[in-house]
Short mmCIF file of C-alpha atoms and ligand atoms in Angstrom, two decimals:
data_model
loop_
_atom_site.label_atom_id
_atom_site.label_comp_id
_atom_site.label_asym_id
_atom_site.label_seq_id
_atom_site.Cartn_x
_atom_site.Cartn_y
_atom_site.Cartn_z
CA UNK A 211 64.16 155.01 -19.95
CA UNK A 212 67.11 154.39 -22.23
CA UNK A 213 69.84 152.90 -20.01
CA UNK A 214 72.48 151.19 -21.61
CA UNK A 215 75.72 149.28 -20.67
CA UNK A 216 78.75 148.01 -22.56
CA UNK A 217 80.17 144.89 -20.71
CA UNK A 218 83.16 142.39 -21.19
CA UNK A 219 81.63 138.94 -20.94
CA UNK A 220 84.67 136.68 -19.97
CA UNK A 221 85.51 132.85 -21.32
CA UNK A 222 85.83 130.43 -18.38
CA UNK A 223 87.56 127.15 -18.00
CA UNK A 224 85.06 124.44 -16.68
CA UNK A 225 85.61 121.12 -15.20
CA UNK A 226 89.34 121.60 -14.18
CA UNK A 227 90.04 118.02 -14.46
CA UNK A 228 88.65 116.66 -11.44
CA UNK A 229 85.55 118.43 -11.39
CA UNK A 230 83.09 117.72 -14.40
CA UNK A 231 80.00 119.95 -14.17
CA UNK A 232 81.02 121.32 -10.83
CA UNK A 233 84.38 123.36 -10.84
CA UNK A 234 85.08 126.36 -13.23
CA UNK A 235 87.56 129.39 -13.45
CA UNK A 236 87.21 133.03 -15.06
CA UNK A 237 89.86 134.08 -17.66
CA UNK A 238 90.96 137.79 -17.48
CA UNK A 239 91.68 138.88 -21.11
CA UNK A 240 89.75 136.73 -23.30
CA UNK A 241 85.91 137.39 -23.63
CA UNK A 242 83.22 138.88 -25.56
CA UNK A 243 81.53 142.34 -25.40
CA UNK A 244 78.01 143.31 -25.09
CA UNK A 245 75.96 146.29 -25.14
CA UNK A 246 72.53 146.06 -23.05
CA UNK A 247 69.96 148.54 -23.04
CA UNK A 248 66.73 148.89 -21.33
CA UNK A 249 64.01 150.31 -23.85
CA UNK A 250 60.47 151.11 -23.37
CA UNK A 251 58.54 148.48 -25.21
CA UNK A 252 58.58 145.32 -23.23
CA UNK A 253 60.32 141.98 -24.47
CA UNK A 254 63.74 140.89 -25.63
CA UNK A 255 65.21 141.38 -28.83
CA UNK A 256 68.64 140.69 -30.13
CA UNK A 257 69.45 143.49 -32.30
CA UNK A 258 72.87 143.08 -33.43
CA UNK A 259 75.49 140.22 -33.61
CA UNK A 260 79.31 140.59 -34.91
CA UNK A 261 82.22 138.20 -35.19
CA UNK A 262 80.02 134.99 -35.14
CA UNK A 263 77.21 133.51 -37.26
CA UNK A 264 74.74 133.09 -34.53
CA UNK A 265 70.65 133.18 -34.29
CA UNK A 266 69.22 136.46 -33.77
CA UNK A 267 65.86 135.24 -32.85
CA UNK A 268 65.53 135.49 -29.17
CA UNK A 269 64.45 131.95 -28.07
CA UNK A 270 67.30 130.42 -30.02
CA UNK A 271 70.05 132.80 -28.57
CA UNK A 272 71.65 131.86 -25.15
CA UNK A 273 71.40 135.55 -24.07
CA UNK A 274 67.74 135.84 -25.00
CA UNK A 275 66.53 132.93 -23.29
CA UNK A 276 68.69 133.72 -20.32
CA UNK A 277 67.26 137.30 -19.95
CA UNK A 278 63.83 136.05 -20.69
CA UNK A 279 64.15 133.71 -17.69
CA UNK A 280 65.26 136.69 -15.60
CA UNK A 281 62.46 138.80 -16.30
CA UNK A 282 59.87 136.09 -15.72
CA UNK A 283 60.91 135.83 -12.19
CA UNK A 284 61.44 139.95 -12.07
CA UNK A 285 57.65 140.17 -13.15
CA UNK A 286 57.43 143.67 -14.19
CA UNK A 287 57.34 144.93 -18.06
CA UNK A 288 60.92 145.47 -19.00
CA UNK A 289 62.11 146.19 -22.42
CA UNK A 290 65.61 144.68 -23.27
CA UNK A 291 68.06 144.92 -26.41
CA UNK A 292 71.13 142.99 -26.60
CA UNK A 293 73.93 143.62 -28.81
CA UNK A 294 76.63 140.72 -29.12
CA UNK A 295 80.24 141.21 -30.39
CA UNK A 296 81.79 137.79 -30.19
CA UNK A 297 85.46 136.97 -29.57
CA UNK A 298 85.16 133.69 -28.11
CA UNK A 299 84.16 131.21 -30.66
CA UNK A 300 80.92 128.77 -30.12
CA UNK A 301 82.08 125.16 -29.23
CA UNK A 302 85.54 125.98 -28.38
CA UNK A 303 85.15 124.78 -24.74
CA UNK A 304 86.05 128.19 -23.00
CA UNK A 305 82.23 129.03 -22.24
CA UNK A 306 81.10 130.86 -25.55
CA UNK A 307 77.58 130.35 -24.80
CA UNK A 308 77.86 130.93 -21.14
CA UNK A 309 79.55 134.23 -21.65
CA UNK A 310 76.68 135.55 -23.81
CA UNK A 311 73.82 134.09 -21.17
CA UNK A 312 76.13 135.58 -17.80
CA UNK A 313 76.84 138.74 -19.65
CA UNK A 314 73.21 139.25 -20.71
CA UNK A 315 71.49 138.61 -17.25
CA UNK A 316 74.33 140.69 -15.29
CA UNK A 317 73.66 143.56 -17.26
CA UNK A 318 70.08 143.74 -16.96
CA UNK A 319 70.42 143.06 -13.17
CA UNK A 320 72.96 145.93 -13.04
CA UNK A 321 70.80 148.36 -15.06
CA UNK A 322 67.68 147.53 -12.92
CA UNK A 323 69.96 148.49 -9.57
CA UNK A 324 70.53 144.76 -9.10
CA UNK A 325 67.19 142.98 -7.91
CA UNK A 326 68.95 139.60 -7.55
CA UNK A 327 72.70 138.90 -6.14
CA UNK A 328 75.37 137.42 -8.68
CA UNK A 329 74.59 133.96 -7.09
CA UNK A 330 70.89 134.20 -7.66
CA UNK A 331 71.62 135.20 -11.40
CA UNK A 332 73.13 131.82 -11.96
CA UNK A 333 69.78 129.98 -12.65
CA UNK A 334 68.82 132.25 -15.20
CA UNK A 335 71.88 132.13 -17.08
CA UNK A 336 71.91 128.14 -16.92
CA UNK A 337 68.50 128.41 -19.38
CA UNK A 338 70.68 129.49 -21.76
CA UNK A 339 73.27 126.45 -21.16
CA UNK A 340 70.13 124.44 -21.45
CA UNK A 341 69.22 125.80 -24.92
CA UNK A 342 73.25 125.64 -26.14
CA UNK A 343 73.96 122.13 -24.92
CA UNK A 344 70.24 120.43 -23.70
CA UNK A 345 71.85 120.58 -20.20
CA UNK A 346 71.37 123.20 -17.55
CA UNK A 347 74.97 123.04 -16.37
CA UNK A 348 76.54 126.09 -14.31
CA UNK A 349 80.10 125.50 -14.35
CA UNK A 350 80.85 128.20 -17.00
CA UNK A 351 78.10 130.55 -15.76
CA UNK A 352 79.19 130.64 -12.40
CA UNK A 353 82.52 131.60 -12.55
CA UNK A 354 81.67 134.21 -15.43
CA UNK A 355 79.16 135.73 -12.81
CA UNK A 356 81.12 135.16 -9.53
CA UNK A 357 84.46 135.69 -10.89
CA UNK A 358 87.47 133.34 -9.71
CA UNK A 359 87.13 129.86 -9.08
CA UNK A 360 83.69 128.40 -8.40
CA UNK A 361 82.10 125.08 -7.25
CA UNK A 362 78.72 124.13 -7.78
CA UNK A 363 78.29 121.84 -4.44
CA UNK A 364 74.64 120.79 -5.38
CA UNK A 365 72.60 121.37 -8.57
CA UNK A 366 69.41 120.56 -6.88
CA UNK A 367 68.63 122.82 -5.13
CA UNK A 368 71.17 124.74 -6.47
CA UNK A 369 74.14 125.83 -4.41
CA UNK A 370 77.17 127.64 -6.06
CA UNK A 371 80.44 128.53 -3.90
CA UNK A 372 83.04 131.07 -4.53
CA UNK A 373 86.33 129.52 -3.67
CA UNK A 374 89.68 131.25 -2.98
CA UNK A 375 92.00 132.61 -5.87
CA UNK A 376 95.81 132.23 -5.28
CA UNK A 377 97.54 135.18 -6.65
CA UNK A 378 99.89 133.39 -8.78
CA UNK A 379 97.94 130.96 -10.67
CA UNK A 380 97.94 131.38 -14.48
CA UNK A 381 96.00 129.80 -17.24
CA UNK A 382 97.69 128.81 -20.76
CA UNK A 383 94.86 127.60 -23.15
CA UNK A 384 95.19 126.43 -26.44
CA UNK A 385 91.94 126.22 -28.42
CA UNK A 386 92.63 124.19 -31.76
CA UNK A 387 90.29 125.36 -34.77
CA UNK A 388 88.09 122.52 -34.94
CA UNK A 389 84.59 122.38 -33.46
CA UNK A 390 83.57 119.60 -30.87
CA UNK A 391 79.86 119.99 -30.24
CA UNK A 392 78.96 119.96 -26.19
CA UNK A 393 76.42 117.54 -27.14
CA UNK A 394 78.84 115.32 -29.05
CA UNK A 395 81.32 115.19 -26.28
CA UNK A 396 78.54 114.55 -24.04
CA UNK A 397 77.76 111.25 -25.94
CA UNK A 398 81.14 109.55 -25.34
CA UNK A 399 80.92 109.84 -21.55
CA UNK A 400 79.18 106.78 -19.61
CA UNK A 401 76.72 107.21 -16.89
CA UNK A 402 78.15 104.96 -14.57
CA UNK A 403 81.49 105.41 -12.63
CA UNK A 404 83.29 102.51 -10.48
CA UNK A 405 83.54 103.07 -6.71
CA UNK A 406 87.15 103.00 -7.15
CA UNK A 407 87.11 105.89 -9.42
CA UNK A 408 84.86 107.86 -7.66
CA UNK A 409 87.18 107.73 -4.54
CA UNK A 410 89.79 108.95 -6.52
CA UNK A 411 87.94 111.70 -8.25
CA UNK A 412 86.28 113.16 -4.87
CA UNK A 413 89.52 112.63 -3.19
CA UNK A 414 91.06 115.24 -5.98
CA UNK A 415 88.03 117.82 -5.68
CA UNK A 416 88.46 117.98 -1.71
CA UNK A 417 92.40 118.22 -2.33
CA UNK A 418 91.95 120.94 -5.03
CA UNK A 419 89.52 122.95 -3.01
CA UNK A 420 91.72 122.61 0.02
CA UNK A 421 94.90 123.49 -1.93
CA UNK A 422 92.97 126.75 -3.28
CA UNK A 423 92.17 127.95 0.25
CA UNK A 424 95.58 127.36 1.62
CA UNK A 425 97.22 128.41 -1.48
CA UNK A 426 99.20 125.17 -1.74
CA UNK A 427 100.41 125.09 -5.37
CA UNK A 428 101.65 121.59 -4.98
CA UNK A 429 98.31 120.31 -3.58
CA UNK A 430 96.37 121.82 -6.64
CA UNK A 431 99.13 120.58 -9.09
CA UNK A 432 98.50 117.02 -7.63
CA UNK A 433 94.67 117.21 -7.47
CA UNK A 434 94.19 118.05 -11.25
CA UNK A 435 93.87 114.56 -12.20
CA UNK A 436 90.29 113.30 -13.89
CA UNK A 437 90.36 109.68 -13.83
CA UNK A 438 86.69 109.34 -15.22
CA UNK A 439 86.20 111.96 -18.24
CA UNK A 440 89.21 112.88 -19.61
CA UNK A 441 90.36 109.18 -20.69
CA UNK A 442 86.93 108.94 -22.90
CA UNK A 443 87.10 112.63 -24.16
CA UNK A 444 90.66 113.23 -25.00
CA UNK A 445 90.49 110.97 -27.97
CA UNK A 446 88.29 113.67 -29.69
CA UNK A 447 91.12 116.06 -29.53
CA UNK A 448 94.22 116.05 -31.46
CA UNK A 449 97.50 115.31 -29.68
CA UNK A 450 95.90 115.87 -26.39
CA UNK A 451 98.61 113.60 -24.60
CA UNK A 452 101.72 115.15 -26.24
CA UNK A 453 100.24 118.55 -24.99
CA UNK A 454 99.60 117.65 -21.63
CA UNK A 455 103.09 115.77 -21.67
CA UNK A 456 104.59 119.20 -22.91
CA UNK A 457 102.90 121.29 -20.35
CA UNK A 458 103.83 119.32 -17.23
CA UNK A 459 107.45 118.88 -18.49
CA UNK A 460 107.89 122.60 -18.83
CA UNK A 461 106.47 122.97 -15.13
CA UNK A 462 102.60 123.23 -15.35
CA UNK A 463 100.97 122.55 -12.20
CA UNK A 464 98.54 120.52 -14.17
CA UNK A 465 96.66 119.99 -17.71
CA UNK A 466 93.29 118.89 -18.72
CA UNK A 467 90.25 119.33 -21.16
CA UNK A 468 88.74 122.76 -20.93
CA UNK A 469 84.87 122.22 -20.57
CA UNK A 470 83.70 119.86 -23.39
CA UNK A 471 87.13 120.31 -25.54
CA UNK A 472 88.46 121.01 -27.99
CA UNK A 473 90.61 123.45 -25.90
CA UNK A 474 93.03 122.29 -23.54
CA UNK A 475 94.11 124.32 -20.24
CA UNK A 476 97.35 124.20 -18.13
CA UNK A 477 97.59 126.01 -14.93
CA UNK A 478 100.83 127.13 -13.67
CA UNK A 479 102.58 129.16 -10.69
CA UNK A 480 103.67 132.51 -12.02
CA UNK A 481 103.93 134.35 -15.82
CA UNK A 482 107.30 132.82 -16.76
CA UNK A 483 106.03 129.07 -16.35
CA UNK A 484 102.86 129.92 -18.28
CA UNK A 485 104.70 131.40 -21.29
CA UNK A 486 107.08 128.57 -21.37
CA UNK A 487 104.18 126.22 -21.35
CA UNK A 488 102.31 128.13 -24.02
CA UNK A 489 105.63 127.81 -26.14
CA UNK A 490 105.99 124.15 -25.56
CA UNK A 491 102.47 123.41 -26.53
CA UNK A 492 102.56 125.62 -29.57
CA UNK A 493 105.42 123.54 -30.81
CA UNK A 494 103.59 120.34 -30.17
CA UNK A 495 100.82 122.12 -32.17
CA UNK A 496 102.75 123.44 -35.08
CA UNK A 497 103.53 119.95 -36.42
CA UNK A 498 99.72 119.06 -36.69
CA UNK A 499 98.60 121.38 -39.33
CA UNK A 500 95.88 122.66 -37.57
CA UNK A 501 95.16 126.19 -36.94
CA UNK A 502 94.92 127.28 -33.37
CA UNK A 503 95.14 130.07 -30.69
CA UNK A 504 96.81 130.25 -27.52
CA UNK A 505 95.73 132.26 -24.43
CA UNK A 506 97.70 133.04 -21.49
CA UNK A 507 95.56 134.70 -18.71
CA UNK A 508 95.48 135.43 -14.88
CA UNK A 509 92.72 134.31 -13.02
CA UNK A 510 89.81 137.01 -13.12
CA UNK A 511 88.44 137.48 -9.75
CA UNK A 512 85.93 140.00 -10.57
CA UNK A 513 84.19 138.18 -13.57
CA UNK A 514 81.97 140.49 -15.79
CA UNK A 515 83.08 143.76 -15.79
CA UNK A 516 81.64 147.15 -17.29
CA UNK A 517 83.72 148.94 -20.20
CA UNK A 518 81.27 151.80 -20.27
CA UNK A 519 77.95 153.14 -19.11
P1 LIG B 713 80.94 126.64 -25.79
O1 LIG B 713 81.21 125.21 -24.54
O2 LIG B 713 81.99 127.30 -26.45
O3 LIG B 713 79.63 127.55 -25.11
P2 LIG B 713 78.44 125.05 -27.01
O4 LIG B 713 78.65 123.93 -27.94
O5 LIG B 713 78.12 124.51 -25.36
O6 LIG B 713 80.16 125.70 -26.73
O7 LIG B 713 77.62 126.21 -27.40
C1 LIG B 713 77.72 126.92 -28.35
C2 LIG B 713 76.01 126.44 -29.04
O8 LIG B 713 75.40 127.46 -28.68
C3 LIG B 713 76.46 126.52 -30.34
O9 LIG B 713 75.23 125.64 -30.98
C4 LIG B 713 75.64 127.93 -30.89
O10 LIG B 713 74.88 128.01 -32.21
C5 LIG B 713 74.75 128.17 -29.52
N1 LIG B 713 74.60 129.68 -29.21
C6 LIG B 713 73.37 130.25 -29.07
N2 LIG B 713 73.27 131.72 -28.81
C7 LIG B 713 74.64 131.70 -28.36
C8 LIG B 713 75.53 132.86 -27.93
N3 LIG B 713 74.84 134.19 -27.74
N4 LIG B 713 76.73 132.57 -28.28
C9 LIG B 713 77.40 131.58 -27.97
N5 LIG B 713 76.76 130.35 -28.59
C10 LIG B 713 75.42 130.55 -28.94
#
């Protein structure tokens, strides 16, 4: 029983301005690769990590923890080895840990002939997120597993919904090479929200979801507004306001913090605008002297992909 699978585990953009902890979408050309194999010896082993300095111990690596949660519920003796080829830097805000947890459980499920649906895999992958940030959030693992845009309607009970993906939407993401830990960026936000701000925020969430389904690009743009988290968190990201202004001036529908930062995402209609936005934000960041990467990506409606089997 030595079945093996090489997969692409995509990067994801969580929160999408108005949907803190509940909205996310999947990138197409940015992500890790993983090789997952079933072995005769029961237990989960991380046998190789390339491209990042991450723990090989199963219980310290999000991929190991997620697969252990999966196997606990699967309740049969299975051996799994995991190789991780990291391209997404940890702490980038584009779902580095989520790619590993979601990729690992998705591949094991596939190798075992899909005992669980992609929706059911979300809760196992969330155990990896709990290890990474102390909080079992699903806004990165859900879009990695289901593809496209996803909404976590409820955490308790867990209820994840896949939304529609308008064809022309494009992402531009800038990743400044500074590390902002999810745990740090969580500490700057407040637990209480005024009713006035809550009304604005849930209006935007509703508008955003409606915009995706009716493919109303202007409505999507108007709804990409965050009156609760962004004002507090953006201070951790150099030149956030200048990047946002450059993106919007150059035609982006909206722009905000990707996950817990430091990456910043912009959503545009069409490749041409996404390229223009990339050039404008590159100009802003060139002046900072900081290292950065810029990614331009379609929305990946499939999620995790098989590279070879
Ligand atoms: P991101 O938002 O990019 O996922 P986080 O700060 O949430 O970044 O998670 C990264 C943390 O998870 C780091 O502390 C890292 O050491 C830990 N971690 C454990 N296993 C992995 C893995 N396989 N991939 C990425 N991060 C991992």
